[in-house]
Short mmCIF file of C-alpha atoms in Angstrom, two decimals:
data_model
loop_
_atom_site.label_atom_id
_atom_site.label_comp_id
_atom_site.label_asym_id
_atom_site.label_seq_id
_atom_site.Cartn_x
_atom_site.Cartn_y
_atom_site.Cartn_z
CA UNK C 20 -24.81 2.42 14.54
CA UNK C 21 -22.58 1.72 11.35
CA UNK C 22 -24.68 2.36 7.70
CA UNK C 23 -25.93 -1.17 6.95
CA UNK C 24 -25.89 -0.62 3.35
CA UNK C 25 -22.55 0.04 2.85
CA UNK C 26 -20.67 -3.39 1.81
CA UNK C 27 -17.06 -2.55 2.52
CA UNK C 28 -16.08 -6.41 3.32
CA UNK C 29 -16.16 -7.05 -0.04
CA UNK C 30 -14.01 -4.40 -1.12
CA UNK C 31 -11.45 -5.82 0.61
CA UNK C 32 -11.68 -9.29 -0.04
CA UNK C 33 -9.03 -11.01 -1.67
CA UNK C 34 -6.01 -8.37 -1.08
CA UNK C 35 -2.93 -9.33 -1.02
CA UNK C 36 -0.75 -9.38 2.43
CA UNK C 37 0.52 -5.71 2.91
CA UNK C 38 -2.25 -4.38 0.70
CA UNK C 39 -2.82 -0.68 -0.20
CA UNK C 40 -6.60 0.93 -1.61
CA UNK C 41 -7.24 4.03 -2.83
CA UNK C 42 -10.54 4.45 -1.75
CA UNK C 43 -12.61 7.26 -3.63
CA UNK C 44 -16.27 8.74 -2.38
CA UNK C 45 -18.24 12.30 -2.79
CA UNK C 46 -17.37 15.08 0.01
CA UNK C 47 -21.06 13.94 1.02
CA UNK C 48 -20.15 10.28 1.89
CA UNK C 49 -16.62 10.60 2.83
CA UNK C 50 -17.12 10.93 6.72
CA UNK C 51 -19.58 7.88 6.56
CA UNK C 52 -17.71 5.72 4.41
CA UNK C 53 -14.52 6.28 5.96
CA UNK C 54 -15.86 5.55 9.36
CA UNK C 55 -17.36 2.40 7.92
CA UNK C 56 -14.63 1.24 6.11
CA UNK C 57 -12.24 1.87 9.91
CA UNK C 58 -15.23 -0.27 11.52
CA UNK C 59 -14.84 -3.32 9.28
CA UNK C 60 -10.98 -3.04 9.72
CA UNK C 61 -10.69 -2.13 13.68
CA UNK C 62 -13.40 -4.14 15.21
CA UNK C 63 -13.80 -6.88 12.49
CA UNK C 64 -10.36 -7.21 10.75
CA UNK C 65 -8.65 -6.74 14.39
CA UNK C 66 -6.16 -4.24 12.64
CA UNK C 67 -4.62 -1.55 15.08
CA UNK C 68 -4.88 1.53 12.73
CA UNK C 69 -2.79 4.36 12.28
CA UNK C 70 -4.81 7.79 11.44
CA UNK C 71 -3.12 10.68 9.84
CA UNK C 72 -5.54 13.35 10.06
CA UNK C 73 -5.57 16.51 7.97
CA UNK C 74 -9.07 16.80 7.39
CA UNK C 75 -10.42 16.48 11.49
CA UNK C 76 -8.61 17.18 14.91
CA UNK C 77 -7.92 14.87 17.05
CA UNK C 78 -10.78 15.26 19.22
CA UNK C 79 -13.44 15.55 16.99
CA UNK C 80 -12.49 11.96 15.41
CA UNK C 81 -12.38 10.32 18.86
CA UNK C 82 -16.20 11.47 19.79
CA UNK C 83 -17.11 10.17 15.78
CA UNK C 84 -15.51 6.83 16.01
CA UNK C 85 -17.10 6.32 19.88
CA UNK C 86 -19.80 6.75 18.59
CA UNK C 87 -19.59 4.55 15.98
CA UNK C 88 -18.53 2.48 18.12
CA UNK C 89 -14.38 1.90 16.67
CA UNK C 90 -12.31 1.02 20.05
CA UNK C 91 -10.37 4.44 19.68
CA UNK C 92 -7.67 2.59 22.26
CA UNK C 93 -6.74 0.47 19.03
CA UNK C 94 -5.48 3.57 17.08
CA UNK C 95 -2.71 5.71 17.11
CA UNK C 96 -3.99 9.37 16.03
CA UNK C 97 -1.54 11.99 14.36
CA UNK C 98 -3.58 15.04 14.39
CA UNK C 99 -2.22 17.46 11.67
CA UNK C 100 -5.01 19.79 12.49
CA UNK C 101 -5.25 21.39 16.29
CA UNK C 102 -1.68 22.32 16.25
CA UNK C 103 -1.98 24.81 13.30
CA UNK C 104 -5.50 25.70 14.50
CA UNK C 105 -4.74 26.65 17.83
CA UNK C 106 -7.37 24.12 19.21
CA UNK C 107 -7.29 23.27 22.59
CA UNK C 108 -4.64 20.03 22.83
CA UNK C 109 -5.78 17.13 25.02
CA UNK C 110 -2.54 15.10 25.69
CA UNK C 111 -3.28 11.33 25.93
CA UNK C 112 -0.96 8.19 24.82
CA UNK C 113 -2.29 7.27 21.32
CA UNK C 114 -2.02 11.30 19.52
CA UNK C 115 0.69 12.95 18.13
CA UNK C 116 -0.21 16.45 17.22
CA UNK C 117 1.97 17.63 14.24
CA UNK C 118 2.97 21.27 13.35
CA UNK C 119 0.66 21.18 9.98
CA UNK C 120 -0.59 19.48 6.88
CA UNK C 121 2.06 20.99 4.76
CA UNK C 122 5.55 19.65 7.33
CA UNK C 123 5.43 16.61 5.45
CA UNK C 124 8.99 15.67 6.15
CA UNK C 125 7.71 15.61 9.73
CA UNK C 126 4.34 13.93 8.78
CA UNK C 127 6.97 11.05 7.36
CA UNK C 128 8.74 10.76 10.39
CA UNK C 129 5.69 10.65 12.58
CA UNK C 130 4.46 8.13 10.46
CA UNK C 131 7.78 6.03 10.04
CA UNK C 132 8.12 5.93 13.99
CA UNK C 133 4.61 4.85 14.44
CA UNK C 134 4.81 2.15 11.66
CA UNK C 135 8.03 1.02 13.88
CA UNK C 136 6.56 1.56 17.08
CA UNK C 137 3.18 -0.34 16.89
CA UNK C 138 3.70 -3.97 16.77
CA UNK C 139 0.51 -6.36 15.25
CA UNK C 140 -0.95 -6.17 12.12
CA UNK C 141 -1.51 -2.50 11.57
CA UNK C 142 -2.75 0.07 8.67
CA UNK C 143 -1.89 3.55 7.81
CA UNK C 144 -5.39 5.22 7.38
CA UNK C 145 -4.45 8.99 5.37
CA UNK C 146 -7.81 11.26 5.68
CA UNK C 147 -7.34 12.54 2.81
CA UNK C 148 -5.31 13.00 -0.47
CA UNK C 149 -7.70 15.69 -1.53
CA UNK C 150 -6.94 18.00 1.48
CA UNK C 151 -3.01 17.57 1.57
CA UNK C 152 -3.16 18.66 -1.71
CA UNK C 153 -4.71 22.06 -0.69
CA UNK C 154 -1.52 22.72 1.69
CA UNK C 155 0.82 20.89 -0.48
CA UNK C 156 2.67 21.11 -3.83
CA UNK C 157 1.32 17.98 -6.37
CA UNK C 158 4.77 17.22 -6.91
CA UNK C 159 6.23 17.43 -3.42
CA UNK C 160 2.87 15.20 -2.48
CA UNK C 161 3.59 12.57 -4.91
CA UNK C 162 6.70 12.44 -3.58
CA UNK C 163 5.27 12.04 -0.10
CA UNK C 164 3.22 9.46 -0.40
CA UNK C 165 5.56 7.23 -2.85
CA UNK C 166 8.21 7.16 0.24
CA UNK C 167 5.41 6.61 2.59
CA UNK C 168 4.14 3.41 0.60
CA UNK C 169 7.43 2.17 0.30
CA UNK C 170 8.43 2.03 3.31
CA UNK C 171 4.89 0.79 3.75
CA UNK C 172 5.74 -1.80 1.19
CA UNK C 173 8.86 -3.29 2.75
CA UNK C 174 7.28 -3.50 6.35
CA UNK C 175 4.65 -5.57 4.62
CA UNK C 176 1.83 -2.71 6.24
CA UNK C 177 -1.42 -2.08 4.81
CA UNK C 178 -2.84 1.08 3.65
CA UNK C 179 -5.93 2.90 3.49
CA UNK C 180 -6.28 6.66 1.46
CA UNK C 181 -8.95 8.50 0.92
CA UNK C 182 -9.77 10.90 -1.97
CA UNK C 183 -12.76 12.54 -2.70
CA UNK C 184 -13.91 11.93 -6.04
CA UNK C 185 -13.17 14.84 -9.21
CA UNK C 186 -11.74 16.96 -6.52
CA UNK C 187 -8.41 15.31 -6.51
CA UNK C 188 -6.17 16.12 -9.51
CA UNK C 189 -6.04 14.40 -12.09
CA UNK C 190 -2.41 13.83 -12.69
CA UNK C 191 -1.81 13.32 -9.05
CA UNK C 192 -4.96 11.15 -8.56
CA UNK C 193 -3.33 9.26 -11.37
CA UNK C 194 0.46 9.15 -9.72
CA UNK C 195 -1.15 7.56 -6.49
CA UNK C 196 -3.76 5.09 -7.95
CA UNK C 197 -1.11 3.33 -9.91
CA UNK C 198 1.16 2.53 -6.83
CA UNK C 199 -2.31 0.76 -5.42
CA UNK C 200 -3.73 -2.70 -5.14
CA UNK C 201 -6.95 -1.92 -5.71
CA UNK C 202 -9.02 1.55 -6.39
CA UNK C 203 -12.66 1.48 -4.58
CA UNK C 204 -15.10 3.84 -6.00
CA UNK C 205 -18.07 4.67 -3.23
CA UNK C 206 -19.70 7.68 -4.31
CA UNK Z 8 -3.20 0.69 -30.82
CA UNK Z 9 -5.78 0.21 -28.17
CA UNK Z 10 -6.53 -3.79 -27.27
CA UNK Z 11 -6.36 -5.97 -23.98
CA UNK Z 12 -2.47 -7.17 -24.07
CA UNK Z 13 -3.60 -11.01 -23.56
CA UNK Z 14 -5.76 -10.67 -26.90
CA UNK Z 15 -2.73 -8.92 -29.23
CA UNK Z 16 0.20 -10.33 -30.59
CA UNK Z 17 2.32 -8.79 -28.28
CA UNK Z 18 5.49 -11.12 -28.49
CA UNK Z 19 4.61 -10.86 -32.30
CA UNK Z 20 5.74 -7.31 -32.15
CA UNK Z 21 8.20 -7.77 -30.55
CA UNK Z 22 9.38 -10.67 -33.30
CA UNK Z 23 8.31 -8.09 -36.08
CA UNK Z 24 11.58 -5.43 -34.67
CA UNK Z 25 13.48 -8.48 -34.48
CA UNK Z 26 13.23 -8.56 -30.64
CA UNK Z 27 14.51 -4.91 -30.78
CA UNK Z 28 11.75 -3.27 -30.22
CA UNK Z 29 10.89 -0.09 -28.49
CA UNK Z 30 7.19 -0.08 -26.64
CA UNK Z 31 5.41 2.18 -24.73
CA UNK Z 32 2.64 0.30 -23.03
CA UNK Z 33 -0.65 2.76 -21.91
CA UNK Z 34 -1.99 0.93 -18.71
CA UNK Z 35 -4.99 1.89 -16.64
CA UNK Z 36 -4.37 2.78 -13.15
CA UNK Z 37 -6.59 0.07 -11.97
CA UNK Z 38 -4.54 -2.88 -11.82
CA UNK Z 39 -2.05 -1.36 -13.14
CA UNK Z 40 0.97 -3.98 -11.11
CA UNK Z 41 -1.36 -6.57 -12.03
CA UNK Z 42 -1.21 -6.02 -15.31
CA UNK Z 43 2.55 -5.39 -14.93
CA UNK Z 44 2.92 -8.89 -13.55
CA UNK Z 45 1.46 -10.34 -16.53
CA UNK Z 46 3.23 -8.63 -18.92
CA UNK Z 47 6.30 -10.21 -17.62
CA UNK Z 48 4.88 -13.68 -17.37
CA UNK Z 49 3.74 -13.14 -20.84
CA UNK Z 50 7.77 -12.61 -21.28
CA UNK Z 51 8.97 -15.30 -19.49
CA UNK Z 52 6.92 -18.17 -20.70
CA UNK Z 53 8.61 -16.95 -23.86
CA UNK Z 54 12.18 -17.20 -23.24
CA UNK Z 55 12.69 -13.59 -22.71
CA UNK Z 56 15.43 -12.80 -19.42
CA UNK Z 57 14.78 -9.19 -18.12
CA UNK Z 58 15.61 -6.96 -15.90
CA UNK Z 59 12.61 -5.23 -13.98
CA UNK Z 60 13.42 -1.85 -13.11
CA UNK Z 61 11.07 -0.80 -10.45
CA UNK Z 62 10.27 2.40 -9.46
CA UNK Z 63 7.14 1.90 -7.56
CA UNK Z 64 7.70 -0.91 -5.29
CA UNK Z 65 10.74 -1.90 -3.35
CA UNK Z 66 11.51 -5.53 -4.83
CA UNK Z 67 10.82 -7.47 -1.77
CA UNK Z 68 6.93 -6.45 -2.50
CA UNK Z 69 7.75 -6.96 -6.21
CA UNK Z 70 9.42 -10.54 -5.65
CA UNK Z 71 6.77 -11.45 -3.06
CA UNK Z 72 4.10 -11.15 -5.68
CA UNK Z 73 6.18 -12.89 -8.23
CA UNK Z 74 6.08 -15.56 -6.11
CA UNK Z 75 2.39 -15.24 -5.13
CA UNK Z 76 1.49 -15.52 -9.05
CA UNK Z 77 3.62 -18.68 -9.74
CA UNK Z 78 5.87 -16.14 -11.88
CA UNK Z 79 9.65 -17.17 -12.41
CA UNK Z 80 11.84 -14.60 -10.93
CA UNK Z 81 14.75 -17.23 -11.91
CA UNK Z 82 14.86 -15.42 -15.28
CA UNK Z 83 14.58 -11.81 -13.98
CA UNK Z 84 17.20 -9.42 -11.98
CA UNK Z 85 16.08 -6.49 -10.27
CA UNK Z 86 16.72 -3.04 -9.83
CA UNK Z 87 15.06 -1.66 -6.24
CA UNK Z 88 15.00 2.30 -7.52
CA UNK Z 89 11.91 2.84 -5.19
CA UNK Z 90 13.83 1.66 -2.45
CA UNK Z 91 16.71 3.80 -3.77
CA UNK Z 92 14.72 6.99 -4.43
CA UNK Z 93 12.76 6.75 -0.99
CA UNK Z 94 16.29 6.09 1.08
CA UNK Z 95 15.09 2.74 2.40
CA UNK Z 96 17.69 0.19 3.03
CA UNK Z 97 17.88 -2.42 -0.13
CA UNK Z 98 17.73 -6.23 0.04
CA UNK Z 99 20.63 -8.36 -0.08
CA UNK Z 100 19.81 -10.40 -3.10
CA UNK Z 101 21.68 -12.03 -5.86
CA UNK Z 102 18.81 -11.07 -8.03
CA UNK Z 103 18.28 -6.87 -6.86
CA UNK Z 104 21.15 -4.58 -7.59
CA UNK Z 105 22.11 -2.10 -5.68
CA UNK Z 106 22.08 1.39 -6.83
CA UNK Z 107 22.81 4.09 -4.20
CA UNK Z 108 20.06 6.91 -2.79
CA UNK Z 109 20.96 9.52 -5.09
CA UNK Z 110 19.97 7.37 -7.61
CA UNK Z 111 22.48 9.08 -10.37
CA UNK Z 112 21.40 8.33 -13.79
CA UNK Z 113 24.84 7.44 -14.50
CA UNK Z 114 24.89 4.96 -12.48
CA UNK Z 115 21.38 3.37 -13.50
CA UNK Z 116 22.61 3.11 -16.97
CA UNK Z 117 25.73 1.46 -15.61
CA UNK Z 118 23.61 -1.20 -13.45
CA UNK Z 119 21.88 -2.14 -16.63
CA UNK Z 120 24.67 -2.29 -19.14
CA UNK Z 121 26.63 -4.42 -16.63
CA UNK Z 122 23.35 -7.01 -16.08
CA UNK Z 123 22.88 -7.70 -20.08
CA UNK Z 124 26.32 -10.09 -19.83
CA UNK Z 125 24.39 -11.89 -17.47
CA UNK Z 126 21.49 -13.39 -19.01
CA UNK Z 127 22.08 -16.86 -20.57
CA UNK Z 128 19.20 -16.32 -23.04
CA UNK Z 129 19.73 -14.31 -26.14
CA UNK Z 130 16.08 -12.85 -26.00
CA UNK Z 131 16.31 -9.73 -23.09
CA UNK Z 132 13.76 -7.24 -22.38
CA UNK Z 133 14.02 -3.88 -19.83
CA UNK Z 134 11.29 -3.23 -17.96
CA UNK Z 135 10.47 -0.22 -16.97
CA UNK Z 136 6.98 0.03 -14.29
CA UNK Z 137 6.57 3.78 -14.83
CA UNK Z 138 8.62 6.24 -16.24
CA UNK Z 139 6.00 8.78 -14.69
CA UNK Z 140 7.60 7.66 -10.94
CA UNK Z 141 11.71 8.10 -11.60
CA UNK Z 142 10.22 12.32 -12.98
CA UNK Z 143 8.79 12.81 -9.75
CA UNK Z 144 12.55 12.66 -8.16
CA UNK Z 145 14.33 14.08 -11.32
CA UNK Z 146 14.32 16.67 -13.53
CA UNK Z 147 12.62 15.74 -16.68
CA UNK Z 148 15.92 16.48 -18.45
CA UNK Z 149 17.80 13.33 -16.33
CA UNK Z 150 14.70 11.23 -17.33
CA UNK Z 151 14.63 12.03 -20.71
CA UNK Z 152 18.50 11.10 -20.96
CA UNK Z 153 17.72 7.82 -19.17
CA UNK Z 154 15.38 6.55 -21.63
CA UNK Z 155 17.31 8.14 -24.51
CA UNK Z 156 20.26 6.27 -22.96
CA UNK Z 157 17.73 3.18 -23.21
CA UNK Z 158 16.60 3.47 -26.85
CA UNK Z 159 20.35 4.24 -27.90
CA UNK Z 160 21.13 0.83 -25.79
CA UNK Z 161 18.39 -1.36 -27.68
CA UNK Z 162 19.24 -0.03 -30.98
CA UNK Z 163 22.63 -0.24 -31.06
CA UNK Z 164 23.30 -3.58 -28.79
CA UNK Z 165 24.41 -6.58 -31.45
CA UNK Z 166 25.07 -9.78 -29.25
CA UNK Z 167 21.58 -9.82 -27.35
CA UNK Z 168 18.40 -9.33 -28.83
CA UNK Z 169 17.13 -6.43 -26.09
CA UNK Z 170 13.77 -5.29 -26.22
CA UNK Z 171 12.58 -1.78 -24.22
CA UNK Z 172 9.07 -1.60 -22.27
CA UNK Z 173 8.25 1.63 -20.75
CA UNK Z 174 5.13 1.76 -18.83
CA UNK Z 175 3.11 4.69 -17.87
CA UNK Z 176 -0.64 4.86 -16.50
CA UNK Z 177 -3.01 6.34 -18.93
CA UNK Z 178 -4.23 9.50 -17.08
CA UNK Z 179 -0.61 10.82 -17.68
CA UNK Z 180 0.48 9.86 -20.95
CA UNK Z 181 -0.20 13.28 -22.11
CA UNK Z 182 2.54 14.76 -20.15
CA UNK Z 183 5.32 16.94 -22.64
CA UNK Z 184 7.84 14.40 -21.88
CA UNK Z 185 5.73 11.24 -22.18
CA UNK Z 186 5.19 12.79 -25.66
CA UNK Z 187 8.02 13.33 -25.87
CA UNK Z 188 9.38 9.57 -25.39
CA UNK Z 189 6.57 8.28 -26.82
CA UNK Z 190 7.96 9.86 -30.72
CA UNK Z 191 11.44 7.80 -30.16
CA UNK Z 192 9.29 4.29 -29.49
CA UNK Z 193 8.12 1.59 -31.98
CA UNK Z 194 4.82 1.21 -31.26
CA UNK Z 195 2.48 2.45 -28.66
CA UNK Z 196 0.26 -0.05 -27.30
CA UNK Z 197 -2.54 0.99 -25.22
CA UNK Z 198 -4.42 -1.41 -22.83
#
C-alpha cells in the first residue's frame, strides 16, 4: 500500500509541459516519498519513467516498487550500483547496468539514448543528488546535471531529482535548484 | 537593498544611471526563472529591447515560456549558451544566435556587440540568467573578463542607452568572484 498521507498530487499541480522538481526529504523519508511520488506519476500520471539509480541496485528497486505496486514494465532502470558492487546481474529488457556512479560521461549517454529511445510522455527520475555527490566532484556534477536538463529541456521531458535535505551542499544544492521549476520540501 | 522587485522602483534605477546602469539582482532559487520572466516583462512593458543571454535553458524552453506568460519575445533576441555549453544542436531562429560549442568568450562578446545595431528602441538591456552557470564551464578568469567586457560595454556605449542585469541565486552570491563582480555594479538589488 502507498502512505495515504503523503499529498504528492498537489506538488505537482500546475507545472509547466517539460517540467523539472527538485524534490528534497530527510534520509528517513526518502525511500517512502520517492516511491510515492513514482506512484502518482507511473500509475496515475501514465508517465513511462526513466530511473537512474545510484543509491539502490536494480533488483532491490524492482521488489520495492512491486510491492508498492508501480508497473515496473513502465520503467526503464539504469542501475549504477550492481556493476561496481559485484552484485549478481539479472539481464532483462528495461536495465542498463552502468560501470559506476562516478562514469558520468557514460551515465549521460545512457541517459541521452534512453530519453531517445522511449517514445510517450516520459520522466528522468535521478535517486539522488546527495549520493552522486559522494562519488563525484561538485563541479564536474553541476556540470552533469546542467547538460542532462538541457537536453531534457529541448526534448520537452520532465524531471524528477531527489536530494536529501542539509546533506546536499550548499553551493551545489543551490546550482541545481535554480535550473528547476519548482523545489518540493517533504521532510 | 533587499525588497520584492514588483514593489521597488526598479525601472527608476535604472532611469537614475540614465539607463546605464549596472545591477546585480540576488534571486532565490525558488522560482528563480519565474522571477526571471518577470523581470523582463517588467522591461518590456517599458520600452526596453534586450538580449537574454541564457545559460540555463536552451531558448526553445526559454521562448516556450515567453509565450506561455503572454511575454513579447518580439522585442528580445536570444543567445542559446546552454545549448552551446551542453553541445546540443541550436534552433534556427531569427531571434537565437548562434554561438559555437566552445563557447569562446570572444566570440560571446562579439554576438552581443553585433545585436545592439539591431534594436530599433534606444532603451537596451543585457540579460544575463546566472553568471554562476557560464563558471561552471570556464575558468573564473574567462568569466570575469566577460562581464568586465560587459560593464566596459555599458559604460562606454554612446548611441544606445544599454543597461547590464546579472543574475545569480542567493545561496551563491558569496562566491570570490560574485564579490568580485558585484564591487564593479551600480547597485545590488536583492529579492
Amino acid at each position: 500500500m502507498i502512505t495515504e498521507n503523503i499529498d504528492i498530487k498537489k506538488e505537482f499541480d500546475n507545472l509547466p509541459d517539460g517540467w523539472i522538481v527538485l524534490l528534497e526529504t530527510s534520509a528517513e523519508k526518502s525511500l517512502e516519498i520517492s516511491l510515492v511520488a513514482l506512484h502518482h506519476l507511473i500509475t496515475e500520471k501514465n508517465y513511462i519513467g526513466i530511473v537512474l539509480s545510484a543509491s539502490r541496485p536494480y533488483k532491490n528497486l524492482v521488489q520495492l516498487y512491486q510491492h508498492k505496486g508501480i508497473d515496473t514494465n513502465r520503467i526503464l532502470f539504469l542501475d549504477c550500483i550492481s556493476k561496481s558492487q559485484s552484485l549478481e546481474i539479472e539481464q532483462t529488457g528495461n536495465v542498463l547496468y552502468l560501470d559506476s556512479v562516478s562514469d558520468l560521461t557514460n551515465i549521460s549517454l545512457a541517459l541521452k539514448g534512453s530519453m531517445e529511445k522511449i517514445q510517450g510522455d516520459k520522466f528522468v527520475y535521478i535517486d539522488s543528488i546527495t549520493t552522486m555527490l559522494i562519488h563525484n566532484t561538485p563541479e564536474m556534477f553541476a556540470r552533469f546535471i546542467h547538460g542532462i536538463l538541457t537536453k531534457m529541456r529541448i526534448q520537452g521531458i520532465s524531471g524528477l531529482l531527489i536530494s536529501l535535505e542539509d546533506e546536499t551542499d550548499k553551493e551545489i544544492r543551490a546550482e541545481v535548484a535554480q535550473l528547476c521549476d519548482r523545489i518540493v520540501k517533504l521532510a | 537593498m533587499d525588497l520584492e522587485l514588483s514593489n521597488i522602483p526598479f525601472i527608476e534605477i535604472l532611469r537614475q544611471y540614465n539607463n546605464r546602469a549596472v545591477i546585480m539582482i540576488e534571486r532565490s532559487t525558488e522560482g528563480y526563472f519565474e522571477h526571471n520572466m518577470e523581470t523582463i516583462r517588467l522591461l518590456l512593458e517599458n520600452d526596453f529591447e534586450g538580449i537574454y543571454i541564457s545559460f540555463q535553458r536552451p531558448f526553445i524552453n526559454v521562448y516556450t515560456m515567453f509565450e506561455q506568460k503572454n511575454i513579447d519575445t518580439s522585442k528580445l533576441l536570444f543567445i542559446d549558451a546552454a545549448a552551446a555549453l551542453s553541445g546540443e544542436i541550436q534552433v534556427d531562429d531569427d531571434r537565437c544566435i548562434h554561438i559555437s560549442e566552445d563557447i569562446e568568450i570572444d566570440e560571446l562578446v562579439r554576438a552581443i556587440y553585433t545585436s545592439i545595431p539591431r534594436f530599433q528602441s534606444k532603451k537596451n538591456f543585457i540579460f544575463i540568467d546566472s553568471l554562476t552557470t557560464i563558471a561552471l564551464y570556464k575558468p573564473l578568469s574567462e568569466t570575469m573578463r566577460f562581464s568586465e567586457f560587459l560593464v566596459g560595454l555599458v559604460r562606454k556605449e554612446e548611441k544606445n542607452q544599454i543597461s547590464l542585469i546579472f543574475n545569480v541565486a542567493k545561496d551563491l552570491s558569496q562566491k570570490k568572484f560574485i564579490q568580485d563582480v558585484a564591487f564593479r555594479v551600480d547597485e545590488v538589488v536583492s529579492i
